[in-house]
Amino acid sequence: MLGANPNPKLQVGDKALQQLAQQMGKEKEFESTNVAVFFGQPDKTVPDPYFNGKGPDRGGCNFCGGCMIGCRYNAKNTLDKNYLYLARQLGVTVQAESEVYDVTPLNGSDGSSGYEIKWKRSTRYFKKKGRVIGKNVVFAGGALGTVPLLLKLKKKSLPNISAKIGSGVRTNSESLLGIITFDKNTSFSEGIAIGSILHTDEYSHLEPVRYSSGSGFWRILLAPMAHGRNVFIRLSKLIYDFFRHPIQNLKAISVWDFAKRTQILLFMQTINSTLRFSRGLFGMKSSMEAGPAPTAFIPEVDSLAKDYAKIVNGKPVSLFTETIMGIPTTAHILGGCVMGNNSNDGVIDKDNRVFGYENMWICDGSMISANPGVNPALTITALTERAMSKIPGK
Ligand SMILES: Cc1cc2nc3c(=O)[nH]c(=O)nc-3n(C[C@H](O)[C@H](O)[C@H](O)COP(=O)(O)OP(=O)(O)OC[C@H]3O[C@@H](n4cnc5c(N)ncnc54)[C@H](O)[C@@H]3O)c2cc1C
Ligand code: SF4
């Protein structure tokens, strides 16, 4: 239902990735991405092209590069233009900016009589609270919403939730970098946010990611790429790089339109390693569970970034939280309510039903039980559609 179709236009950053693929002898592993964007005539509004006229009017993509911060041209297939829009046509009330903080089974412990759901306004200083009664509950707060809520509720109103809650959290084993070009005429900002992908090996995938002109907030988070085992090695490399290439570094720091001149690279792997989320004194905490610890310093990334930088005449930079603190970054945190055969090895079954309760489902990134190694939204959506299709109609 997301309406995914191939990106019709490769841009500068995509062509550079294609060149890198050729250099690596992996031309066949390079491809355009399938994306949930309406590629009609740019900026022209047309009647719903997806749902036999039941959906909203749409505008054609104008390749402004702003997908990451929200499409202002009605072209990106966001939930308010498909699932939520169609749900409202069926009479569903969508109550935004309301945080659920308690879910209690009615008259009994297994939820077969329904649930009381308590919420509070999430965007007001003086918080308004409310409650709804429902027969069914679907948790869809994402790995960072559903998992902390259920960790809390297991100790309170939902004690039957599996002890596996918080287990099997994954980072998609990824790394995010930037390449700042010194060519004043190059603009990485044109195009959809992610227009191509290179499968660098059986487990790994590299994508150029763009931001629209003016979206340069990243600048304050970046430092020259410096890998190493500990902070002293990394800081020494960083200082050495500053003194060895002072002009290059000053040019990189002071580029005029940072988003336009910087190509973000996103590297993701299927390689398995898991963390465990639990409740600590100051909120949620994470600890290593299984496999190699996620790392900010993946050797392949270092050489891929340097090769890409040569192609676009640029300088690789990474987030200072990686360079200085050694903390890896992910845009794809997943797991924590994983699937299993029973409550000893999972929180939900293969149809997303929560073990220990009736009429309760989890349908979000927390259900994902392996690193997809690619952007996960489509997988989350497909599994959710599958789970919903298992619920008999009225
Ligand atoms: C910058 C960025 C770029 C990305 N780009 C891509 C991409 O191009 N392609 C891709 O496939 N994936 C992408 N991802 C990943 C993708 O967005 C997520 O994997 C996906 O949105 C997760 O879906 P979800 O339903 O699990 O959670 P979310 O999309 O996070 O939705 C959870 C919702 O629940 C709400 N919520 C949480 N707790 C509560 C509560 N207690 N009560 C009420 N509401 C609550 C949250 O506010 C949120 O609206 C990107 C992620 C980031 C951060
Ligand atoms: S590039 Fe992205 S933000 Fe810009 S019009 Fe197309 S879908 Fe919308």
Tab-separated table of C-alpha atoms and ligand atoms in Angstrom:
chain	number	residue	atom	x	y	z
A	1	MET	CA	0.000	0.000	0.000
A	2	LEU	CA	2.996	2.329	0.355
A	3	GLY	CA	3.117	2.666	-3.453
A	4	ALA	CA	6.808	1.947	-4.042
A	5	ASN	CA	8.282	2.492	-7.525
A	6	PRO	CA	11.830	2.821	-8.925
A	7	ASN	CA	13.613	6.158	-8.701
A	8	PRO	CA	13.555	7.450	-12.315
A	9	LYS	CA	16.559	9.830	-12.067
A	10	LEU	CA	20.110	9.113	-10.902
A	11	GLN	CA	21.773	12.252	-9.488
A	12	VAL	CA	25.400	13.296	-8.853
A	13	GLY	CA	25.738	11.267	-5.650
A	14	ASP	CA	24.152	8.196	-7.264
A	15	LYS	CA	26.389	8.442	-10.326
A	16	ALA	CA	29.430	8.624	-8.020
A	17	LEU	CA	28.219	5.437	-6.304
A	18	GLN	CA	27.798	3.812	-9.718
A	19	GLN	CA	31.401	4.801	-10.552
A	20	LEU	CA	32.561	3.300	-7.250
A	21	ALA	CA	30.679	0.104	-8.159
A	22	GLN	CA	32.526	-0.002	-11.504
A	23	GLN	CA	35.894	0.502	-9.778
A	24	MET	CA	35.059	-2.401	-7.459
A	25	GLY	CA	33.926	-4.591	-10.385
A	26	LYS	CA	30.432	-4.631	-8.894
A	27	GLU	CA	28.389	-2.782	-11.554
A	28	LYS	CA	25.700	-5.456	-11.341
A	29	GLU	CA	25.349	-4.869	-7.607
A	30	PHE	CA	24.386	-1.227	-8.160
A	31	GLU	CA	20.704	-0.332	-8.607
A	32	SER	CA	18.124	2.430	-8.304
A	33	THR	CA	16.042	2.249	-5.154
A	34	ASN	CA	12.333	1.468	-4.990
A	35	VAL	CA	10.802	4.355	-3.120
A	36	ALA	CA	7.387	5.413	-1.836
A	37	VAL	CA	7.191	8.633	-3.861
A	38	PHE	CA	4.674	9.754	-6.494
A	39	PHE	CA	6.623	10.503	-9.695
A	40	GLY	CA	3.897	12.399	-11.553
A	41	GLN	CA	4.480	15.699	-13.352
A	42	PRO	CA	6.528	17.841	-10.946
A	43	ASP	CA	4.451	20.183	-8.763
A	44	LYS	CA	1.204	19.303	-10.607
A	45	THR	CA	-1.694	18.156	-8.386
A	46	VAL	CA	-3.693	15.195	-9.678
A	47	PRO	CA	-6.544	13.099	-8.235
A	48	ASP	CA	-5.502	10.064	-6.144
A	49	PRO	CA	-3.299	7.869	-8.374
A	50	TYR	CA	-3.158	4.874	-5.972
A	51	PHE	CA	-6.484	3.816	-4.424
A	52	ASN	CA	-9.121	4.044	-7.179
A	53	GLY	CA	-9.949	7.601	-6.191
A	54	LYS	CA	-10.411	6.859	-2.463
A	55	GLY	CA	-7.088	8.445	-1.490
A	56	PRO	CA	-6.113	12.139	-1.383
A	57	ASP	CA	-4.989	14.339	-4.311
A	58	ARG	CA	-1.248	14.134	-4.911
A	59	GLY	CA	1.557	16.276	-6.314
A	60	GLY	CA	4.402	15.043	-8.552
A	61	CYS	CA	7.898	14.894	-7.045
A	62	ASN	CA	10.122	17.848	-8.023
A	63	PHE	CA	13.354	16.179	-6.762
A	64	CYS	CA	13.995	18.879	-4.139
A	65	GLY	CA	15.863	16.433	-1.874
A	66	GLY	CA	13.789	17.274	1.208
A	67	CYS	CA	12.262	13.828	1.851
A	68	MET	CA	14.191	13.321	5.124
A	69	ILE	CA	12.735	16.409	6.760
A	70	GLY	CA	9.234	16.079	5.325
A	71	CYS	CA	7.890	16.506	1.811
A	72	ARG	CA	6.357	19.966	1.266
A	73	TYR	CA	5.048	19.044	-2.193
A	74	ASN	CA	2.573	16.268	-1.402
A	75	ALA	CA	4.681	13.724	-3.344
A	76	LYS	CA	6.061	11.408	-0.643
A	77	ASN	CA	3.750	8.535	0.313
A	78	THR	CA	3.614	9.221	4.043
A	79	LEU	CA	1.145	7.428	6.341
A	80	ASP	CA	-1.256	10.378	6.401
A	81	LYS	CA	-1.688	9.887	2.629
A	82	ASN	CA	-2.354	6.146	2.703
A	83	TYR	CA	-3.066	4.065	5.851
A	84	LEU	CA	-4.197	6.897	8.138
A	85	TYR	CA	-6.135	8.695	5.397
A	86	LEU	CA	-8.038	5.535	4.419
A	87	ALA	CA	-8.615	4.574	8.070
A	88	ARG	CA	-10.254	7.959	8.691
A	89	GLN	CA	-12.561	7.379	5.711
A	90	LEU	CA	-13.709	4.246	7.581
A	91	GLY	CA	-14.545	6.317	10.671
A	92	VAL	CA	-11.327	5.872	12.680
A	93	THR	CA	-10.423	8.780	14.994
A	94	VAL	CA	-6.714	9.610	14.877
A	95	GLN	CA	-5.688	11.384	18.077
A	96	ALA	CA	-2.290	12.996	17.568
A	97	GLU	CA	0.155	14.228	20.247
A	98	SER	CA	-1.154	11.849	22.898
A	99	GLU	CA	1.251	9.565	24.724
A	100	VAL	CA	-0.098	6.262	26.034
A	101	TYR	CA	1.260	5.591	29.526
A	102	ASP	CA	-0.880	2.737	30.798
A	103	VAL	CA	-2.768	-0.233	29.362
A	104	THR	CA	-4.801	-2.341	31.808
A	105	PRO	CA	-6.871	-5.464	31.037
A	106	LEU	CA	-10.536	-5.094	32.067
A	107	ASN	CA	-12.190	-7.592	34.462
A	108	GLY	CA	-9.535	-10.230	34.401
A	109	SER	CA	-5.907	-10.700	33.697
A	110	ASP	CA	-5.738	-11.824	30.034
A	111	GLY	CA	-7.471	-8.931	28.241
A	112	SER	CA	-10.299	-11.081	26.850
A	113	SER	CA	-12.821	-8.453	28.055
A	114	GLY	CA	-10.871	-5.558	26.583
A	115	TYR	CA	-8.483	-2.894	27.853
A	116	GLU	CA	-8.427	0.535	29.459
A	117	ILE	CA	-5.822	2.726	27.737
A	118	LYS	CA	-4.650	5.885	29.507
A	119	TRP	CA	-3.008	8.770	27.633
A	120	LYS	CA	-1.649	12.240	28.285
A	121	ARG	CA	-0.984	15.132	25.909
A	122	SER	CA	2.670	14.932	24.859
A	123	THR	CA	3.037	18.548	23.687
A	124	ARG	CA	1.554	20.589	26.553
A	125	TYR	CA	3.150	21.925	29.719
A	126	PHE	CA	-0.040	21.354	31.696
A	127	LYS	CA	-0.747	17.848	30.617
A	128	LYS	CA	-4.296	16.879	29.832
A	129	LYS	CA	-5.034	13.231	30.478
A	130	GLY	CA	-7.710	10.883	29.222
A	131	ARG	CA	-8.650	7.247	28.744
A	132	VAL	CA	-10.323	5.031	26.171
A	133	ILE	CA	-11.782	1.556	26.465
A	134	GLY	CA	-11.107	-0.850	23.622
A	135	LYS	CA	-11.530	-4.525	22.798
A	136	ASN	CA	-8.204	-4.754	20.956
A	137	VAL	CA	-4.831	-3.094	21.431
A	138	VAL	CA	-2.102	-2.762	18.769
A	139	PHE	CA	1.186	-1.350	20.070
A	140	ALA	CA	2.938	0.625	17.295
A	141	GLY	CA	5.248	2.998	19.184
A	142	GLY	CA	8.469	1.801	17.504
A	143	ALA	CA	11.449	0.167	19.250
A	144	LEU	CA	11.994	3.313	21.334
A	145	GLY	CA	8.290	3.722	22.208
A	146	THR	CA	6.761	0.250	22.612
A	147	VAL	CA	9.737	-1.375	24.378
A	148	PRO	CA	10.113	1.188	27.233
A	149	LEU	CA	6.311	1.274	27.691
A	150	LEU	CA	6.054	-2.523	27.948
A	151	LEU	CA	9.130	-2.764	30.198
A	152	LYS	CA	7.287	-0.389	32.547
A	153	LEU	CA	3.896	-2.096	32.233
A	154	LYS	CA	5.326	-5.590	32.827
A	155	LYS	CA	6.048	-4.422	36.375
A	156	LYS	CA	2.556	-2.925	36.693
A	157	SER	CA	-0.568	-3.716	34.716
A	158	LEU	CA	0.725	-6.300	32.185
A	159	PRO	CA	2.766	-8.818	34.247
A	160	ASN	CA	2.248	-11.690	31.758
A	161	ILE	CA	4.377	-9.975	29.070
A	162	SER	CA	7.281	-12.300	28.242
A	163	ALA	CA	10.549	-11.854	30.130
A	164	LYS	CA	12.067	-11.522	26.632
A	165	ILE	CA	10.841	-7.914	26.502
A	166	GLY	CA	13.851	-5.665	25.728
A	167	SER	CA	15.850	-8.568	24.312
A	168	GLY	CA	17.047	-8.830	20.676
A	169	VAL	CA	17.493	-5.084	20.028
A	170	ARG	CA	19.459	-4.391	16.810
A	171	THR	CA	21.172	-1.423	15.226
A	172	ASN	CA	21.109	-2.789	11.644
A	173	SER	CA	24.933	-2.837	12.129
A	174	GLU	CA	25.301	0.503	10.438
A	175	SER	CA	27.546	3.486	10.004
A	176	LEU	CA	26.745	7.046	8.840
A	177	LEU	CA	29.378	9.305	7.256
A	178	GLY	CA	29.552	12.487	5.248
A	179	ILE	CA	31.687	13.423	2.236
A	180	ILE	CA	32.118	17.203	1.808
A	181	THR	CA	33.051	18.119	-1.756
A	182	PHE	CA	35.426	20.967	-2.600
A	183	ASP	CA	33.791	21.465	-6.023
A	184	LYS	CA	31.698	24.612	-5.772
A	185	ASN	CA	29.487	23.611	-8.700
A	186	THR	CA	28.482	20.223	-7.285
A	187	SER	CA	25.082	19.965	-5.598
A	188	PHE	CA	24.231	16.754	-3.792
A	189	SER	CA	20.831	18.137	-2.786
A	190	GLU	CA	18.885	17.410	-5.957
A	191	GLY	CA	16.886	14.197	-6.142
A	192	ILE	CA	14.933	12.009	-3.744
A	193	ALA	CA	16.558	11.316	-0.362
A	194	ILE	CA	17.920	7.870	-1.258
A	195	GLY	CA	18.061	7.200	-5.003
A	196	SER	CA	20.452	4.257	-5.314
A	197	ILE	CA	22.085	1.384	-3.476
A	198	LEU	CA	25.257	-0.683	-3.892
A	199	HIS	CA	25.373	-4.184	-2.426
A	200	THR	CA	29.062	-4.142	-1.506
A	201	ASP	CA	29.042	-7.796	-0.438
A	202	GLU	CA	26.601	-10.506	0.575
A	203	TYR	CA	25.931	-8.803	3.928
A	204	SER	CA	26.505	-5.104	3.277
A	205	HIS	CA	24.804	-2.223	1.495
A	206	LEU	CA	25.846	1.361	0.821
A	207	GLU	CA	23.485	4.243	-0.023
A	208	PRO	CA	24.067	7.932	-0.736
A	209	VAL	CA	21.561	9.961	1.319
A	210	ARG	CA	20.772	13.585	0.524
A	211	TYR	CA	19.270	16.545	2.322
A	212	SER	CA	17.710	19.584	0.655
A	213	SER	CA	19.613	22.828	0.257
A	214	GLY	CA	19.633	24.701	3.590
A	215	SER	CA	19.285	21.612	5.806
A	216	GLY	CA	22.802	21.953	7.165
A	217	PHE	CA	22.282	21.154	10.866
A	218	TRP	CA	24.547	18.121	10.419
A	219	ARG	CA	27.513	20.505	10.205
A	220	ILE	CA	27.721	20.994	13.981
A	221	LEU	CA	27.793	17.239	14.598
A	222	LEU	CA	30.649	16.314	12.270
A	223	ALA	CA	34.410	15.939	12.709
A	224	PRO	CA	37.091	14.551	10.335
A	225	MET	CA	36.805	10.764	10.009
A	226	ALA	CA	39.352	9.200	12.383
A	227	HIS	CA	39.111	5.524	13.229
A	228	GLY	CA	41.014	3.767	16.014
A	229	ARG	CA	40.646	1.522	19.028
A	230	ASN	CA	40.514	4.194	21.715
A	231	VAL	CA	39.793	7.890	22.099
A	232	PHE	CA	43.511	8.837	22.338
A	233	ILE	CA	44.330	7.209	18.987
A	234	ARG	CA	41.272	8.829	17.380
A	235	LEU	CA	41.961	12.281	18.846
A	236	SER	CA	45.638	12.067	17.788
A	237	LYS	CA	44.569	11.142	14.229
A	238	LEU	CA	42.019	13.969	14.216
A	239	ILE	CA	44.581	16.587	15.387
A	240	TYR	CA	47.199	15.221	12.970
A	241	ASP	CA	44.668	15.521	10.120
A	242	PHE	CA	43.889	19.147	11.093
A	243	PHE	CA	47.570	20.146	11.020
A	244	ARG	CA	48.443	18.104	7.947
A	245	HIS	CA	45.584	19.502	5.835
A	246	PRO	CA	44.714	22.867	7.480
A	247	ILE	CA	43.354	24.553	4.327
A	248	GLN	CA	41.348	21.500	3.306
A	249	ASN	CA	39.834	21.245	6.797
A	250	LEU	CA	38.991	24.952	6.961
A	251	LYS	CA	37.385	24.753	3.524
A	252	ALA	CA	35.357	21.708	4.601
A	253	ILE	CA	34.159	23.337	7.837
A	254	SER	CA	33.193	26.568	6.119
A	255	VAL	CA	31.406	25.391	2.951
A	256	TRP	CA	28.507	27.755	2.253
A	257	ASP	CA	25.493	25.432	1.855
A	258	PHE	CA	26.499	22.378	3.854
A	259	ALA	CA	23.614	20.089	2.745
A	260	LYS	CA	24.234	20.916	-0.916
A	261	ARG	CA	27.941	20.168	-0.701
A	262	THR	CA	27.794	17.111	1.568
A	263	GLN	CA	26.905	13.602	0.514
A	264	ILE	CA	25.835	11.468	3.471
A	265	LEU	CA	26.745	7.783	3.103
A	266	LEU	CA	24.716	5.120	4.905
A	267	PHE	CA	26.294	1.676	5.308
A	268	MET	CA	24.165	-1.198	6.703
A	269	GLN	CA	24.860	-4.878	7.367
A	270	THR	CA	22.838	-8.018	8.072
A	271	ILE	CA	25.602	-9.178	10.442
A	272	ASN	CA	23.931	-10.188	13.675
A	273	SER	CA	24.554	-8.738	17.076
A	274	THR	CA	21.984	-7.859	19.714
A	275	LEU	CA	21.606	-5.508	22.645
A	276	ARG	CA	19.230	-5.707	25.584
A	277	PHE	CA	17.138	-2.751	26.760
A	278	SER	CA	16.191	-2.592	30.433
A	279	ARG	CA	14.944	-0.005	32.903
A	280	GLY	CA	17.697	1.842	34.766
A	281	LEU	CA	17.717	4.519	37.442
A	282	PHE	CA	17.648	7.334	34.867
A	283	GLY	CA	15.373	5.760	32.216
A	284	MET	CA	16.190	3.070	29.700
A	285	LYS	CA	19.669	1.563	29.457
A	286	SER	CA	21.250	-0.853	26.992
A	287	SER	CA	23.742	-3.669	27.425
A	288	MET	CA	25.379	-6.133	25.036
A	289	GLU	CA	23.472	-9.376	24.577
A	290	ALA	CA	24.964	-11.508	21.776
A	291	GLY	CA	27.442	-11.310	18.889
A	292	PRO	CA	30.079	-8.655	18.242
A	293	ALA	CA	29.289	-5.232	19.771
A	294	PRO	CA	28.008	-2.689	17.207
A	295	THR	CA	30.944	-0.474	16.298
A	296	ALA	CA	31.431	2.976	14.833
A	297	PHE	CA	34.559	1.696	13.076
A	298	ILE	CA	33.793	-0.783	10.328
A	299	PRO	CA	36.992	-1.232	8.242
A	300	GLU	CA	35.121	-1.549	4.888
A	301	VAL	CA	33.391	1.775	5.541
A	302	ASP	CA	36.710	3.535	5.965
A	303	SER	CA	37.972	2.447	2.540
A	304	LEU	CA	34.591	2.877	0.779
A	305	ALA	CA	34.343	6.447	2.131
A	306	LYS	CA	37.888	7.293	1.002
A	307	ASP	CA	37.286	5.879	-2.499
A	308	TYR	CA	33.956	7.728	-2.789
A	309	ALA	CA	35.633	10.946	-1.569
A	310	LYS	CA	38.252	10.655	-4.362
A	311	ILE	CA	35.501	10.362	-6.980
A	312	VAL	CA	33.671	13.510	-5.805
A	313	ASN	CA	36.831	15.445	-4.802
A	314	GLY	CA	35.780	15.526	-1.194
A	315	LYS	CA	36.750	14.878	2.403
A	316	PRO	CA	35.196	12.141	4.588
A	317	VAL	CA	33.781	13.258	7.920
A	318	SER	CA	31.922	11.352	10.621
A	319	LEU	CA	29.791	12.227	13.633
A	320	PHE	CA	31.849	13.502	16.575
A	321	THR	CA	29.975	11.046	18.842
A	322	GLU	CA	31.718	8.323	16.808
A	323	THR	CA	35.129	9.962	16.420
A	324	ILE	CA	35.425	11.213	20.008
A	325	MET	CA	33.221	8.925	22.086
A	326	GLY	CA	33.302	5.815	19.874
A	327	ILE	CA	29.485	5.510	20.038
A	328	PRO	CA	28.024	4.012	16.828
A	329	THR	CA	25.029	5.751	15.238
A	330	THR	CA	21.910	4.175	13.798
A	331	ALA	CA	18.770	5.504	12.141
A	332	HIS	CA	17.288	1.998	12.278
A	333	ILE	CA	16.943	0.786	15.843
A	334	LEU	CA	14.908	-2.432	15.780
A	335	GLY	CA	13.807	-5.363	17.958
A	336	GLY	CA	13.011	-5.628	21.663
A	337	CYS	CA	9.627	-7.386	21.183
A	338	VAL	CA	10.859	-10.204	18.968
A	339	MET	CA	8.889	-13.111	17.526
A	340	GLY	CA	9.181	-16.585	19.036
A	341	ASN	CA	7.482	-19.994	19.254
A	342	ASN	CA	6.400	-19.335	22.824
A	343	SER	CA	6.840	-16.789	25.599
A	344	ASN	CA	10.198	-18.296	26.584
A	345	ASP	CA	11.789	-17.226	23.311
A	346	GLY	CA	9.724	-14.242	22.150
A	347	VAL	CA	7.264	-11.505	23.111
A	348	ILE	CA	4.956	-12.109	20.116
A	349	ASP	CA	4.079	-15.072	17.903
A	350	LYS	CA	4.575	-15.205	14.130
A	351	ASP	CA	1.246	-13.385	13.626
A	352	ASN	CA	2.323	-10.554	15.980
A	353	ARG	CA	-0.014	-11.624	18.833
A	354	VAL	CA	1.401	-10.876	22.277
A	355	PHE	CA	1.986	-14.009	24.375
A	356	GLY	CA	0.058	-13.952	27.668
A	357	TYR	CA	-2.770	-11.676	26.475
A	358	GLU	CA	-5.826	-11.854	24.220
A	359	ASN	CA	-6.570	-9.292	21.498
A	360	MET	CA	-3.164	-7.627	21.769
A	361	TRP	CA	-0.634	-7.162	18.928
A	362	ILE	CA	2.726	-5.440	18.395
A	363	CYS	CA	3.244	-4.041	14.896
A	364	ASP	CA	6.325	-1.839	14.637
A	365	GLY	CA	10.108	-2.004	14.360
A	366	SER	CA	10.353	-3.726	17.754
A	367	MET	CA	8.949	-6.939	16.183
A	368	ILE	CA	11.891	-7.232	13.728
A	369	SER	CA	13.892	-10.287	14.737
A	370	ALA	CA	16.967	-10.029	12.452
A	371	ASN	CA	19.014	-7.182	10.966
A	372	PRO	CA	17.529	-6.500	7.502
A	373	GLY	CA	20.797	-4.758	6.513
A	374	VAL	CA	18.712	-2.264	4.486
A	375	ASN	CA	16.206	0.482	5.362
A	376	PRO	CA	13.455	-1.317	7.274
A	377	ALA	CA	10.223	0.681	6.763
A	378	LEU	CA	8.887	-1.527	3.966
A	379	THR	CA	9.575	-4.715	5.988
A	380	ILE	CA	7.787	-3.238	9.020
A	381	THR	CA	4.834	-2.294	6.828
A	382	ALA	CA	4.672	-5.685	5.084
A	383	LEU	CA	4.777	-7.631	8.377
A	384	THR	CA	2.109	-5.331	9.812
A	385	GLU	CA	-0.180	-5.828	6.799
A	386	ARG	CA	0.332	-9.578	7.143
A	387	ALA	CA	-0.526	-9.523	10.869
A	388	MET	CA	-3.661	-7.447	10.251
A	389	SER	CA	-4.756	-9.786	7.440
A	390	LYS	CA	-4.885	-12.625	10.012
A	391	ILE	CA	-7.607	-10.865	12.020
A	392	PRO	CA	-11.023	-12.048	10.794
A	393	GLY	CA	-13.300	-9.300	9.409
A	394	LYS	CA	-16.560	-8.433	11.194
B	1	LIG	C1	16.464	10.213	9.804
B	1	LIG	C2	15.853	8.872	9.473
B	1	LIG	C3	15.701	8.512	8.160
B	1	LIG	C4	15.141	7.285	7.820
B	1	LIG	N1	14.986	6.963	6.498
B	1	LIG	C5	14.443	5.784	6.166
B	1	LIG	C6	14.259	5.419	4.797
B	1	LIG	O1	14.568	6.182	3.874
B	1	LIG	N2	13.702	4.213	4.520
B	1	LIG	C7	13.346	3.342	5.514
B	1	LIG	O2	12.878	2.243	5.200
B	1	LIG	N3	13.515	3.654	6.802
B	1	LIG	C8	14.036	4.842	7.167
B	1	LIG	N4	14.222	5.168	8.473
B	1	LIG	C9	13.803	4.199	9.485
B	1	LIG	C10	12.298	4.211	9.644
B	1	LIG	O3	11.844	5.559	9.753
B	1	LIG	C11	11.916	3.442	10.896
B	1	LIG	O4	12.519	2.167	10.886
B	1	LIG	C12	10.419	3.287	10.950
B	1	LIG	O5	9.758	4.543	10.914
B	1	LIG	C13	10.042	2.593	12.240
B	1	LIG	O6	8.656	2.419	12.206
B	1	LIG	P1	7.888	2.123	13.537
B	1	LIG	O7	6.459	2.001	13.179
B	1	LIG	O8	8.555	1.028	14.271
B	1	LIG	O9	8.111	3.401	14.474
B	1	LIG	P2	7.920	4.950	14.198
B	1	LIG	O10	7.841	5.269	12.751
B	1	LIG	O11	8.954	5.605	15.040
B	1	LIG	O12	6.459	5.248	14.775
B	1	LIG	C14	6.183	5.146	16.152
B	1	LIG	C15	5.186	6.231	16.496
B	1	LIG	O13	4.659	5.961	17.789
B	1	LIG	C16	4.700	7.138	18.582
B	1	LIG	N5	4.804	6.712	19.994
B	1	LIG	C17	5.878	6.210	20.643
B	1	LIG	N6	5.564	5.917	21.927
B	1	LIG	C18	4.247	6.229	22.081
B	1	LIG	C19	3.329	6.180	23.178
B	1	LIG	N7	3.700	5.728	24.394
B	1	LIG	N8	2.071	6.616	22.981
B	1	LIG	C20	1.659	7.075	21.761
B	1	LIG	N9	2.472	7.154	20.681
B	1	LIG	C21	3.745	6.735	20.845
B	1	LIG	C22	5.917	7.894	18.078
B	1	LIG	O14	5.786	9.275	18.383
B	1	LIG	C23	5.834	7.618	16.567
B	1	LIG	O15	4.975	8.535	15.934
B	1	LIG	C24	14.761	6.396	8.838
B	1	LIG	C25	14.911	6.761	10.170
B	1	LIG	C26	15.449	7.982	10.498
B	1	LIG	C27	15.595	8.353	11.957
B	2	SF4	S1	12.320	14.942	-3.456
B	2	SF4	FE1	11.235	14.159	-1.655
B	2	SF4	S2	10.614	16.010	-0.546
B	2	SF4	FE2	11.121	16.662	-2.636
B	2	SF4	S3	9.180	16.599	-3.755
B	2	SF4	FE3	10.177	14.603	-4.055
B	2	SF4	S4	9.315	13.303	-2.444
B	2	SF4	FE4	8.886	15.429	-1.856
